[in-house]
Amino acid sequence: MASDVDTADGETVILNCIDSNESRLDGDREEIVISTAEVSRWDLTLLGHRSIIKIKANRQRLIRQSSYFHGLLSGSFSESCCDSISIHWDMESLLSMLQFIFGCSLDLTSENFLPLYEAALFFGVDKLLLVCRSWLDYVTSEVRIWPPELCLEDLVHIWDYGRENAIDFIPQLTGYLASNFIWMASCDSFHNVPFELLLSCVKQPCLTVDSEKHLCDAILLWLAANTDPSDRLSSTGDARLEILTEIRTSLLSLPFAAGKRRCPFFSKFAERSVVAICSLAASRSFILADILGGGDCNQLRIRLTEYTKILDLSGCPQINLPLLLLNMLPCSYYLDKLLMKKLNQLSLKLERHTDISRISWETFPVLTFEAVQVVDVSNCPMLHLEAAIEFFSKSFPSLTTLKAAYILTFRTMKLYQLLQRCPLLSDIDLTVDSTPVIPAKVSVISSFPAVMLQISTSPNDETCPDVPAFHFSRQLSNITKLILEGRTDIYDSDLQNIAECCPSLCCINLNACTSITDSGISILVLKCVELHSIFACDTSFGYNCVLSLCRNISRLDAVAMKMADDTNSLAYKLQILHIGGCKGINETSLLELISQTQSIRSLCLRETQLVNNSLYKFSGSSLEMLDVSDTKVSCGAVSHVVRGNPLLKCLIARGCRHLLQEENYILGKSPELYYELGKSCNLEEISLGWGFSFFSLEALRPAIKMLRTFIVGLGGSLGEDGLKLVPTFCPWLETLILYFQVVSDSVVRNILETLKNLQVLALCYCFGEISSLSFQSSAPRLRKLKLERVSTQMTNDDLLILSRNCMNLTELSLVGCKCLNSESQDTISNGWPGLISLHLEDCGEITAQGVTSLMNCQALEDLLLRHNGLGIDRNFIIRAASRMPLLRKVAVDVCDAKDGDFDLPDFPNRNFLCILKIARCNLKRRSFGSTKSGTCTTPVHAETLILTWDSRKLSRTVVKERL
């Protein structure tokens, strides 16, 4: 509370306060007088902008609270006898200080801390100094480790001030920023952080980052913003590049490290990083301890601190159980020979598929990191996840989210163990690649008995026994989201056990789980009454599931279906329903289901028996995403849904032939659907085909101002004029995919020059030819590029130009570039070393001399090579799998096999490979004129052999389709 004392305990002194900020001296110079007797009513927002203010203040109060005023007003200075004194200082901070002296509380922020601290220091207000220090201690304390109300610029100014004036809060600030490095790197002013501060943060033991990749990326961004362009070409041209040595390059993710091999001042580090990662990934896990014993252990020390909330190891094939375990042990154990021996034994047991329940985990005294809530080990093929769970449960007791996508070795039968060991888990992602053998999409010629995973039968080895069923326990009910997409090793019995173990399940993803049945899914739906999000595309989801969804959840009796207006069914409460490609639902069941989904926000019905009547029965008003592609719906039915759902952000309707209204098309008018969209929606994604034209684009214009994804497919006809308008209508586009459209160099160049946020560009089977002129402009943000049958005349030189101007590609697909040869392999591997997906088909003679330089694309996860020249070695598949640690999918053609066939990998030498597609062609004779003029042959697709591995078995299938 402010003091009302003015003259009661001493005489008054007039303070002539003059703002030291010269920019304000020319402002309002009207003299105003205020008194500290009314200090609580001062309006600093008004007074702070005055250049001169006279303040009546109690002399004795000033003398007691401030050493500056004590010396000035009670000492031997001439001012001690004066009734007024002049003070030149920043007006706002001076007034705030005087308010504090006369009893008002302060509202300290990172913005006003330094001015107040300087004022308190200069005027000798010890109490204010103490308050400022206490505030800084509080906001940088461990309890308040997240800084939403702090400004990085202000903290940097405080750090600068402390360094210049030798004030002891420098370590405190540095430690705080190191602990919040991810926040600091995300600030707009991060590039203005002084190098000394950045380096000091990076060297702090408490440096906290989600992954080494995040640290490296932040440092590279800072260097790019603070390094002269001439120095970027040299790794030694700037002394500040020493900070790069602080990066633990052996812990970078492989795609990230490989992609940075073209980064000027990081190329040498990136090269060493890739070599180290691939070396560790290729090494047998049981000798890893020996590798650590002879090298720099710190390079393999994961940055785990008491503040770590997210541990992201995704994309790191070098991460295995011994390495992970070492990081959870005290540093002193690195030199423990007995521990190294135990690690060797552990690795050997895991190599031999020993039952992990027989391993004594107590011999490893792991540390506990209470703050860790999220662990991401996706794409870590060398990690034995079942064993790692044992350590996660001990080291991360607060773990709520586990992302373990693309770890094929994890057996879903072990899911109960995961739930039991980590009871706080609420979100689990066990996604794997979806099998291409979807029964509703392929014609199977023949299939072979599954080959089961061989378990060691040596009498000296422990064998893996049959895993028991789930152990039901109510304490496991914390799971709310479970992603099992693509897992063919999930069966109905597993779903039943999940339903028993996870009664609070809200979201389930079963996309492409082809081994489960309609009955199995329906039992899960029936028992998990909290479900509001179901992803079941390309499964057997059918009549029984619809029955379970439409049943009154308050009654589990023999009543089949309630009326469509029953608000107590699970269907009524659904928010997300994705059942695309499910052929087992007839029109009647689909109509009943859709009529009850009144709360739905995201609805995918692609490739189902959806007709107009079903959409007309839809009465929901919260829809944000609708996918009706490849169905029989018409413009009127889709318009009905759009009209009642103004929140719609995504519409996918490719392949809907009934959207083409011939009378409108002939008259050059746009169907009502596009006017409805333009009138009521703000779209972020749209995918259209039949009936979509230049006139449709005009009608859509109001709805696509903020569009992020634009796909035009077969049946759409924007023309060159329409495509030239796309960047104007949709300036924020990130993804543009065009099928069967008329394109030209001017169209593509306009797209790349105008759409600065474009990350994905696909031109597939388009009319017209594009050349290197299309890619003369730099497109640094472009990550995915598909050029399929649109650039038949592309040469090696054109490909080189493309690599220079689109240098950050991670996915590349070239089809029909017939002028390319084996030299193109060098251009691809040197130009895009960080590729994770590469598709080359019908591209001249690229593989005529074998696959050589492409092997340097060591981060590849998906590789397709077909009809690129006869020259691929028989052992190519096995060699590629061993050279590329993350390679999961390979597609080849027997036409390119130098020896007429390929060796097939078995379980041990397939490494991370899970899908292998080998196409075979027949040679068709083609006649030209008379028989005397001779004949030639052309390859015609005959069949595709598909090998798929899951955690249990190898499946072999031959299908008609070219997949």
CSV table of C-alpha atoms in Angstrom, one decimal, residues 544-941:
chain,number,residue,atom,x,y,z
A,544,ASN,CA,-21.2,-56.1,-37.8
A,545,CYS,CA,-19.2,-53.0,-37.1
A,546,VAL,CA,-22.0,-50.8,-38.3
A,547,LEU,CA,-24.4,-52.8,-36.1
A,548,SER,CA,-22.1,-52.2,-33.1
A,549,LEU,CA,-21.8,-48.4,-33.8
A,550,CYS,CA,-25.5,-47.9,-34.3
A,551,ARG,CA,-26.5,-49.9,-31.2
A,552,ASN,CA,-27.7,-48.0,-28.1
A,553,ILE,CA,-24.6,-48.1,-25.8
A,554,SER,CA,-26.8,-48.0,-22.7
A,555,ARG,CA,-28.2,-51.4,-23.7
A,556,LEU,CA,-26.2,-54.4,-24.7
A,557,ASP,CA,-29.1,-56.7,-25.4
A,558,ALA,CA,-30.4,-58.3,-28.6
A,559,VAL,CA,-31.8,-55.1,-30.0
A,560,ALA,CA,-30.2,-54.7,-33.4
A,561,MET,CA,-30.4,-51.0,-34.5
A,562,LYS,CA,-32.0,-48.0,-33.1
A,563,MET,CA,-33.7,-45.2,-35.1
A,564,ALA,CA,-31.4,-42.7,-36.8
A,565,ASP,CA,-32.3,-40.0,-34.3
A,566,ASP,CA,-31.0,-42.1,-31.4
A,567,THR,CA,-28.5,-39.9,-29.6
A,568,ASN,CA,-27.2,-42.7,-27.3
A,569,SER,CA,-25.4,-44.7,-30.0
A,570,LEU,CA,-21.6,-44.7,-30.4
A,571,ALA,CA,-22.1,-43.5,-34.0
A,572,TYR,CA,-23.8,-40.4,-32.8
A,573,LYS,CA,-20.8,-39.5,-30.6
A,574,LEU,CA,-18.1,-40.3,-33.2
A,575,GLN,CA,-15.8,-37.5,-34.1
A,576,ILE,CA,-13.6,-39.3,-36.6
A,577,LEU,CA,-14.5,-42.2,-38.9
A,578,HIS,CA,-12.2,-43.4,-41.6
A,579,ILE,CA,-13.4,-46.5,-43.4
A,580,GLY,CA,-12.1,-45.9,-46.9
A,581,GLY,CA,-11.6,-49.0,-49.1
A,582,CYS,CA,-13.9,-51.1,-46.9
A,583,LYS,CA,-15.9,-53.1,-49.5
A,584,GLY,CA,-17.9,-55.0,-46.9
A,585,ILE,CA,-20.4,-52.3,-46.2
A,586,ASN,CA,-23.5,-52.3,-48.4
A,587,GLU,CA,-25.5,-49.2,-49.3
A,588,THR,CA,-28.2,-49.9,-46.6
A,589,SER,CA,-25.7,-50.2,-43.8
A,590,LEU,CA,-23.7,-47.2,-45.0
A,591,LEU,CA,-26.9,-45.1,-45.1
A,592,GLU,CA,-27.8,-46.2,-41.5
A,593,LEU,CA,-24.4,-45.4,-40.2
A,594,ILE,CA,-24.1,-42.0,-41.9
A,595,SER,CA,-27.5,-40.9,-40.7
A,596,GLN,CA,-26.3,-41.3,-37.1
A,597,THR,CA,-22.9,-39.6,-37.3
A,598,GLN,CA,-24.2,-36.2,-36.3
A,599,SER,CA,-21.1,-35.1,-34.3
A,600,ILE,CA,-18.5,-36.3,-36.9
A,601,ARG,CA,-15.6,-33.9,-37.7
A,602,SER,CA,-13.6,-36.1,-40.1
A,603,LEU,CA,-15.2,-38.7,-42.4
A,604,CYS,CA,-13.4,-40.8,-45.0
A,605,LEU,CA,-15.6,-42.9,-47.3
A,606,ARG,CA,-13.3,-43.3,-50.3
A,607,GLU,CA,-13.8,-46.4,-52.5
A,608,THR,CA,-17.0,-47.5,-50.7
A,609,GLN,CA,-20.5,-48.1,-51.9
A,610,LEU,CA,-21.4,-44.6,-51.1
A,611,VAL,CA,-24.4,-43.1,-53.1
A,612,ASN,CA,-26.3,-39.9,-53.0
A,613,ASN,CA,-29.0,-41.1,-50.6
A,614,SER,CA,-26.5,-41.7,-47.9
A,615,LEU,CA,-25.1,-38.2,-48.1
A,616,TYR,CA,-28.5,-36.6,-48.2
A,617,LYS,CA,-29.2,-38.4,-44.9
A,618,PHE,CA,-26.2,-36.8,-43.3
A,619,SER,CA,-27.3,-34.2,-40.8
A,620,GLY,CA,-24.1,-33.3,-39.1
A,621,SER,CA,-22.9,-29.7,-38.9
A,622,SER,CA,-19.4,-30.0,-37.5
A,623,LEU,CA,-17.6,-31.7,-40.5
A,624,GLU,CA,-14.1,-30.4,-41.1
A,625,MET,CA,-12.8,-33.2,-43.5
A,626,LEU,CA,-14.7,-35.2,-46.1
A,627,ASP,CA,-13.2,-37.8,-48.4
A,628,VAL,CA,-15.7,-39.3,-51.0
A,629,SER,CA,-13.1,-40.1,-53.7
A,630,ASP,CA,-13.9,-42.9,-56.1
A,631,THR,CA,-17.5,-43.1,-55.2
A,632,LYS,CA,-20.8,-42.5,-57.1
A,633,VAL,CA,-21.9,-39.3,-55.4
A,634,SER,CA,-23.0,-36.3,-57.4
A,635,CYS,CA,-22.6,-32.6,-57.1
A,636,GLY,CA,-26.0,-32.1,-55.5
A,637,ALA,CA,-25.3,-34.6,-52.7
A,638,VAL,CA,-21.9,-33.2,-51.9
A,639,SER,CA,-23.4,-29.7,-52.0
A,640,HIS,CA,-25.9,-30.7,-49.5
A,641,VAL,CA,-23.2,-31.7,-47.0
A,642,VAL,CA,-21.1,-28.5,-47.8
A,643,ARG,CA,-24.1,-26.3,-47.3
A,644,GLY,CA,-24.6,-27.6,-43.7
A,645,ASN,CA,-21.0,-27.6,-42.7
A,646,PRO,CA,-19.4,-24.2,-43.0
A,647,LEU,CA,-16.4,-25.4,-40.9
A,648,LEU,CA,-15.3,-27.7,-43.8
A,649,LYS,CA,-11.5,-27.4,-44.3
A,650,CYS,CA,-10.7,-30.4,-46.4
A,651,LEU,CA,-12.7,-31.9,-49.4
A,652,ILE,CA,-11.3,-34.9,-51.3
A,653,ALA,CA,-13.4,-36.0,-54.3
A,654,ARG,CA,-11.1,-37.3,-56.9
A,655,GLY,CA,-12.4,-40.1,-59.1
A,656,CYS,CA,-16.0,-39.2,-58.7
A,657,ARG,CA,-17.3,-39.4,-62.3
A,658,HIS,CA,-20.8,-38.3,-61.3
A,659,LEU,CA,-19.4,-34.9,-60.3
A,660,LEU,CA,-19.1,-34.2,-64.0
A,661,GLN,CA,-22.4,-32.4,-65.1
A,662,GLU,CA,-22.2,-32.4,-68.8
A,663,GLU,CA,-24.8,-29.6,-69.3
A,664,ASN,CA,-22.7,-27.2,-67.2
A,665,TYR,CA,-19.5,-28.3,-68.7
A,666,ILE,CA,-20.8,-27.7,-72.2
A,667,LEU,CA,-22.2,-24.3,-71.3
A,668,GLY,CA,-19.0,-23.2,-69.5
A,669,LYS,CA,-20.7,-22.9,-66.2
A,670,SER,CA,-19.6,-24.2,-62.8
A,671,PRO,CA,-21.7,-26.6,-60.8
A,672,GLU,CA,-23.4,-25.5,-57.6
A,673,LEU,CA,-20.9,-27.4,-55.5
A,674,TYR,CA,-18.1,-24.9,-56.2
A,675,TYR,CA,-20.4,-21.9,-55.5
A,676,GLU,CA,-21.4,-23.5,-52.2
A,677,LEU,CA,-17.7,-24.0,-51.3
A,678,GLY,CA,-16.8,-20.5,-52.3
A,679,LYS,CA,-19.7,-19.0,-50.4
A,680,SER,CA,-19.4,-20.8,-47.0
A,681,CYS,CA,-16.0,-22.5,-46.6
A,682,ASN,CA,-12.3,-21.6,-45.9
A,683,LEU,CA,-10.5,-24.6,-47.3
A,684,GLU,CA,-7.0,-25.8,-46.4
A,685,GLU,CA,-7.0,-28.9,-48.7
A,686,ILE,CA,-9.0,-29.8,-51.8
A,687,SER,CA,-8.7,-32.7,-54.2
A,688,LEU,CA,-10.9,-32.8,-57.3
A,689,GLY,CA,-11.1,-34.4,-60.7
A,690,TRP,CA,-14.1,-35.0,-62.9
A,691,GLY,CA,-15.9,-31.7,-63.8
A,692,PHE,CA,-13.4,-29.4,-62.3
A,693,SER,CA,-12.5,-26.6,-64.7
A,694,PHE,CA,-11.2,-23.0,-65.0
A,695,PHE,CA,-14.8,-21.8,-64.2
A,696,SER,CA,-14.8,-24.0,-61.1
A,697,LEU,CA,-11.6,-22.4,-60.0
A,698,GLU,CA,-13.1,-18.9,-60.3
A,699,ALA,CA,-16.1,-20.0,-58.3
A,700,LEU,CA,-13.9,-21.5,-55.6
A,701,ARG,CA,-11.7,-18.4,-55.3
A,702,PRO,CA,-13.2,-17.0,-52.0
A,703,ALA,CA,-12.7,-20.4,-50.3
A,704,ILE,CA,-9.1,-21.2,-51.3
A,705,LYS,CA,-7.3,-18.0,-50.1
A,706,MET,CA,-5.6,-20.0,-47.3
A,707,LEU,CA,-5.4,-23.3,-49.2
A,708,ARG,CA,-2.4,-25.5,-48.3
A,709,THR,CA,-2.9,-28.6,-50.5
A,710,PHE,CA,-4.3,-28.6,-54.0
A,711,ILE,CA,-4.7,-31.8,-56.0
A,712,VAL,CA,-6.3,-32.0,-59.5
A,713,GLY,CA,-6.8,-35.5,-60.9
A,714,LEU,CA,-8.2,-37.2,-64.0
A,715,GLY,CA,-11.2,-35.5,-65.4
A,716,GLY,CA,-10.2,-32.1,-64.3
A,717,SER,CA,-9.2,-29.5,-66.9
A,718,LEU,CA,-7.8,-26.3,-65.6
A,719,GLY,CA,-5.8,-25.5,-68.7
A,720,GLU,CA,-2.7,-23.3,-68.7
A,721,ASP,CA,-4.6,-20.2,-67.9
A,722,GLY,CA,-6.1,-21.8,-64.9
A,723,LEU,CA,-2.8,-23.1,-63.6
A,724,LYS,CA,-1.3,-19.7,-64.0
A,725,LEU,CA,-4.0,-18.3,-61.7
A,726,VAL,CA,-3.4,-20.9,-59.0
A,727,PRO,CA,-0.4,-19.0,-57.3
A,728,THR,CA,-2.6,-15.9,-57.3
A,729,PHE,CA,-5.6,-17.5,-55.8
A,730,CYS,CA,-3.7,-19.8,-53.4
A,731,PRO,CA,-0.5,-17.9,-52.3
A,732,TRP,CA,0.0,-20.2,-49.3
A,733,LEU,CA,0.1,-23.5,-51.1
A,734,GLU,CA,2.5,-26.1,-49.7
A,735,THR,CA,1.4,-29.1,-51.8
A,736,LEU,CA,0.4,-29.0,-55.5
A,737,ILE,CA,-0.2,-32.3,-57.3
A,738,LEU,CA,-1.5,-32.4,-60.9
A,739,TYR,CA,-2.6,-35.4,-62.9
A,740,PHE,CA,-3.4,-35.3,-66.7
A,741,GLN,CA,-3.2,-31.5,-66.8
A,742,VAL,CA,-1.8,-29.3,-69.6
A,743,VAL,CA,1.6,-27.9,-68.4
A,744,SER,CA,4.5,-26.0,-69.9
A,745,ASP,CA,7.8,-24.4,-68.8
A,746,SER,CA,6.1,-21.1,-68.2
A,747,VAL,CA,3.5,-22.7,-66.0
A,748,VAL,CA,6.0,-24.6,-63.8
A,749,ARG,CA,8.4,-21.6,-63.6
A,750,ASN,CA,5.5,-19.4,-62.4
A,751,ILE,CA,4.5,-21.9,-59.8
A,752,LEU,CA,8.1,-22.2,-58.4
A,753,GLU,CA,8.9,-18.5,-58.5
A,754,THR,CA,5.6,-17.4,-56.9
A,755,LEU,CA,4.7,-20.1,-54.3
A,756,LYS,CA,7.5,-19.5,-51.8
A,757,ASN,CA,6.0,-22.0,-49.3
A,758,LEU,CA,5.8,-24.9,-51.8
A,759,GLN,CA,7.2,-28.2,-50.4
A,760,VAL,CA,5.5,-30.8,-52.6
A,761,LEU,CA,5.2,-30.6,-56.4
A,762,ALA,CA,4.0,-33.6,-58.5
A,763,LEU,CA,3.4,-33.4,-62.2
A,764,CYS,CA,2.1,-36.8,-63.3
A,765,TYR,CA,1.1,-37.9,-66.8
A,766,CYS,CA,0.5,-34.4,-67.8
A,767,PHE,CA,0.1,-33.1,-71.4
A,768,GLY,CA,2.9,-31.0,-72.7
A,769,GLU,CA,6.6,-31.2,-72.2
A,770,ILE,CA,8.7,-29.4,-69.7
A,771,SER,CA,12.5,-28.8,-69.8
A,772,SER,CA,15.3,-27.5,-67.6
A,773,LEU,CA,13.8,-24.0,-68.1
A,774,SER,CA,11.1,-24.9,-65.6
A,775,PHE,CA,13.7,-25.3,-62.8
A,776,GLN,CA,16.0,-22.3,-63.4
A,777,SER,CA,14.7,-20.6,-60.2
A,778,SER,CA,15.8,-21.7,-56.8
A,779,ALA,CA,13.2,-23.6,-54.7
A,780,PRO,CA,15.0,-24.2,-51.4
A,781,ARG,CA,11.7,-25.2,-49.6
A,782,LEU,CA,10.8,-27.9,-52.0
A,783,ARG,CA,11.1,-31.4,-50.4
A,784,LYS,CA,9.2,-33.7,-52.7
A,785,LEU,CA,9.2,-33.7,-56.4
A,786,LYS,CA,7.5,-36.1,-58.9
A,787,LEU,CA,8.0,-35.7,-62.6
A,788,GLU,CA,6.2,-38.6,-64.2
A,789,ARG,CA,5.9,-38.7,-68.0
A,790,VAL,CA,6.3,-35.0,-68.3
A,791,SER,CA,10.0,-34.6,-69.0
A,792,THR,CA,10.9,-37.3,-71.6
A,793,GLN,CA,13.8,-35.2,-72.9
A,794,MET,CA,15.5,-34.6,-69.6
A,795,THR,CA,19.3,-35.0,-69.9
A,796,ASN,CA,22.0,-35.4,-67.3
A,797,ASP,CA,22.8,-31.7,-67.6
A,798,ASP,CA,19.1,-30.9,-67.0
A,799,LEU,CA,19.2,-33.2,-63.9
A,800,LEU,CA,22.3,-31.3,-62.7
A,801,ILE,CA,20.4,-28.0,-63.0
A,802,LEU,CA,17.5,-29.5,-61.1
A,803,SER,CA,19.8,-30.6,-58.3
A,804,ARG,CA,21.3,-27.2,-57.9
A,805,ASN,CA,18.0,-25.3,-57.7
A,806,CYS,CA,16.0,-27.9,-55.7
A,807,MET,CA,18.8,-28.9,-53.4
A,808,ASN,CA,16.8,-29.9,-50.4
A,809,LEU,CA,14.7,-32.7,-51.9
A,810,THR,CA,14.1,-35.7,-49.7
A,811,GLU,CA,11.8,-37.5,-52.1
A,812,LEU,CA,12.3,-37.8,-55.9
A,813,SER,CA,10.3,-39.7,-58.5
A,814,LEU,CA,11.3,-39.6,-62.2
A,815,VAL,CA,9.3,-41.7,-64.7
A,816,GLY,CA,9.9,-41.7,-68.5
A,817,CYS,CA,13.1,-39.6,-68.6
A,818,LYS,CA,14.5,-41.7,-71.4
A,819,CYS,CA,17.7,-39.6,-72.0
A,820,LEU,CA,19.3,-40.3,-68.7
A,821,ASN,CA,22.2,-42.7,-68.3
A,822,SER,CA,24.5,-44.1,-65.6
A,823,GLU,CA,26.1,-40.7,-65.0
A,824,SER,CA,22.8,-39.6,-63.5
A,825,GLN,CA,23.5,-41.8,-60.5
A,826,ASP,CA,26.4,-39.5,-59.5
A,827,THR,CA,24.1,-36.4,-60.0
A,828,ILE,CA,21.4,-37.9,-57.8
A,829,SER,CA,23.7,-39.2,-55.0
A,830,ASN,CA,25.8,-36.0,-54.9
A,831,GLY,CA,22.9,-33.6,-55.4
A,832,TRP,CA,20.5,-35.1,-53.0
A,833,PRO,CA,22.5,-37.2,-50.4
A,834,GLY,CA,19.6,-37.0,-47.9
A,835,LEU,CA,17.0,-38.7,-50.1
A,836,ILE,CA,14.6,-41.0,-48.2
A,837,SER,CA,12.6,-42.0,-51.2
A,838,LEU,CA,13.8,-42.5,-54.8
A,839,HIS,CA,11.6,-43.8,-57.7
A,840,LEU,CA,13.2,-44.2,-61.1
A,841,GLU,CA,11.2,-45.9,-63.8
A,842,ASP,CA,11.7,-46.1,-67.6
A,843,CYS,CA,14.6,-43.7,-67.3
A,844,GLY,CA,16.9,-44.6,-70.1
A,845,GLU,CA,20.1,-46.4,-69.1
A,846,ILE,CA,20.6,-45.4,-65.5
A,847,THR,CA,21.2,-48.9,-64.3
A,848,ALA,CA,22.7,-50.3,-67.5
A,849,GLN,CA,26.1,-50.5,-65.8
A,850,GLY,CA,24.7,-51.6,-62.4
A,851,VAL,CA,23.8,-49.7,-59.3
A,852,THR,CA,26.9,-47.9,-58.1
A,853,SER,CA,26.7,-44.3,-56.9
A,854,LEU,CA,23.1,-44.6,-55.8
A,855,MET,CA,24.4,-46.8,-52.9
A,856,ASN,CA,25.8,-43.5,-51.4
A,857,CYS,CA,22.2,-42.4,-50.7
A,858,GLN,CA,22.4,-44.2,-47.4
A,859,ALA,CA,19.4,-42.7,-45.8
A,860,LEU,CA,17.0,-44.2,-48.3
A,861,GLU,CA,13.9,-45.9,-46.9
A,862,ASP,CA,12.0,-46.5,-50.2
A,863,LEU,CA,13.7,-47.4,-53.5
A,864,LEU,CA,12.1,-48.3,-56.8
A,865,LEU,CA,14.2,-49.1,-59.9
A,866,ARG,CA,12.4,-50.4,-62.9
A,867,HIS,CA,13.1,-50.5,-66.6
A,868,ASN,CA,16.2,-48.4,-66.3
A,869,GLY,CA,18.7,-50.6,-68.1
A,870,LEU,CA,19.8,-54.3,-67.9
A,871,GLY,CA,22.7,-54.3,-65.5
A,872,ILE,CA,21.6,-54.8,-61.9
A,873,ASP,CA,23.5,-57.5,-60.0
A,874,ARG,CA,21.8,-60.6,-58.7
A,875,ASN,CA,22.7,-59.7,-55.1
A,876,PHE,CA,21.5,-56.1,-55.4
A,877,ILE,CA,18.6,-56.4,-52.9
A,878,ILE,CA,20.7,-57.9,-50.2
A,879,ARG,CA,23.5,-55.5,-50.8
A,880,ALA,CA,21.2,-52.5,-50.7
A,881,ALA,CA,19.6,-53.7,-47.5
A,882,SER,CA,23.0,-54.0,-45.8
A,883,ARG,CA,24.3,-50.6,-47.1
A,884,MET,CA,21.2,-48.6,-46.4
A,885,PRO,CA,20.3,-49.1,-42.7
A,886,LEU,CA,16.8,-47.6,-42.9
A,887,LEU,CA,15.7,-49.2,-46.2
A,888,ARG,CA,12.2,-50.7,-45.8
A,889,LYS,CA,10.8,-50.9,-49.3
A,890,VAL,CA,12.4,-52.1,-52.5
A,891,ALA,CA,10.7,-52.5,-55.9
A,892,VAL,CA,12.6,-53.9,-59.0
A,893,ASP,CA,11.9,-55.5,-62.3
A,894,VAL,CA,13.4,-58.7,-63.6
A,895,CYS,CA,13.9,-56.9,-66.9
A,896,ASP,CA,16.8,-55.1,-65.3
A,897,ALA,CA,18.4,-58.1,-63.7
A,898,LYS,CA,21.8,-58.8,-65.3
A,899,ASP,CA,21.6,-62.5,-64.5
A,900,GLY,CA,17.9,-62.8,-65.2
A,901,ASP,CA,16.9,-62.9,-61.5
A,902,PHE,CA,17.5,-61.6,-58.0
A,903,ASP,CA,18.6,-63.3,-54.8
A,904,LEU,CA,15.9,-63.1,-52.2
A,905,PRO,CA,16.9,-62.1,-48.7
A,906,ASP,CA,16.0,-64.3,-45.7
A,907,PHE,CA,15.2,-63.1,-42.2
A,908,PRO,CA,18.8,-62.4,-41.0
A,909,ASN,CA,20.1,-60.6,-44.1
A,910,ARG,CA,17.0,-58.5,-44.9
A,911,ASN,CA,18.0,-56.1,-42.2
A,912,PHE,CA,15.2,-53.5,-42.0
A,913,LEU,CA,13.5,-54.5,-45.3
A,914,CYS,CA,9.8,-55.3,-44.9
A,915,ILE,CA,8.3,-55.0,-48.4
A,916,LEU,CA,9.9,-56.3,-51.6
A,917,LYS,CA,8.2,-56.1,-55.0
A,918,ILE,CA,9.7,-57.8,-58.0
A,919,ALA,CA,7.8,-57.3,-61.3
A,920,ARG,CA,8.1,-59.6,-64.3
A,921,CYS,CA,7.3,-58.8,-67.9
A,922,ASN,CA,6.5,-60.8,-70.9
A,923,LEU,CA,8.0,-59.7,-74.2
A,924,LYS,CA,5.4,-58.9,-76.8
A,925,ARG,CA,6.4,-59.0,-80.5
A,926,ARG,CA,5.7,-55.8,-82.3
A,927,SER,CA,5.5,-55.8,-86.1
A,928,PHE,CA,6.5,-52.9,-88.4
A,929,GLY,CA,5.3,-53.2,-92.0
A,930,SER,CA,6.1,-56.4,-93.7
A,931,THR,CA,7.7,-59.4,-92.0
A,932,LYS,CA,10.8,-58.8,-94.1
A,933,SER,CA,11.5,-55.5,-92.4
A,934,GLY,CA,12.0,-57.4,-89.1
A,935,THR,CA,10.3,-57.4,-85.7
A,936,CYS,CA,11.2,-56.1,-82.3
A,937,THR,CA,9.9,-56.8,-78.8
A,938,THR,CA,8.5,-54.6,-76.0
A,939,PRO,CA,8.1,-55.6,-72.4
A,940,VAL,CA,4.5,-56.0,-71.2
A,941,HIS,CA,3.8,-56.5,-67.5
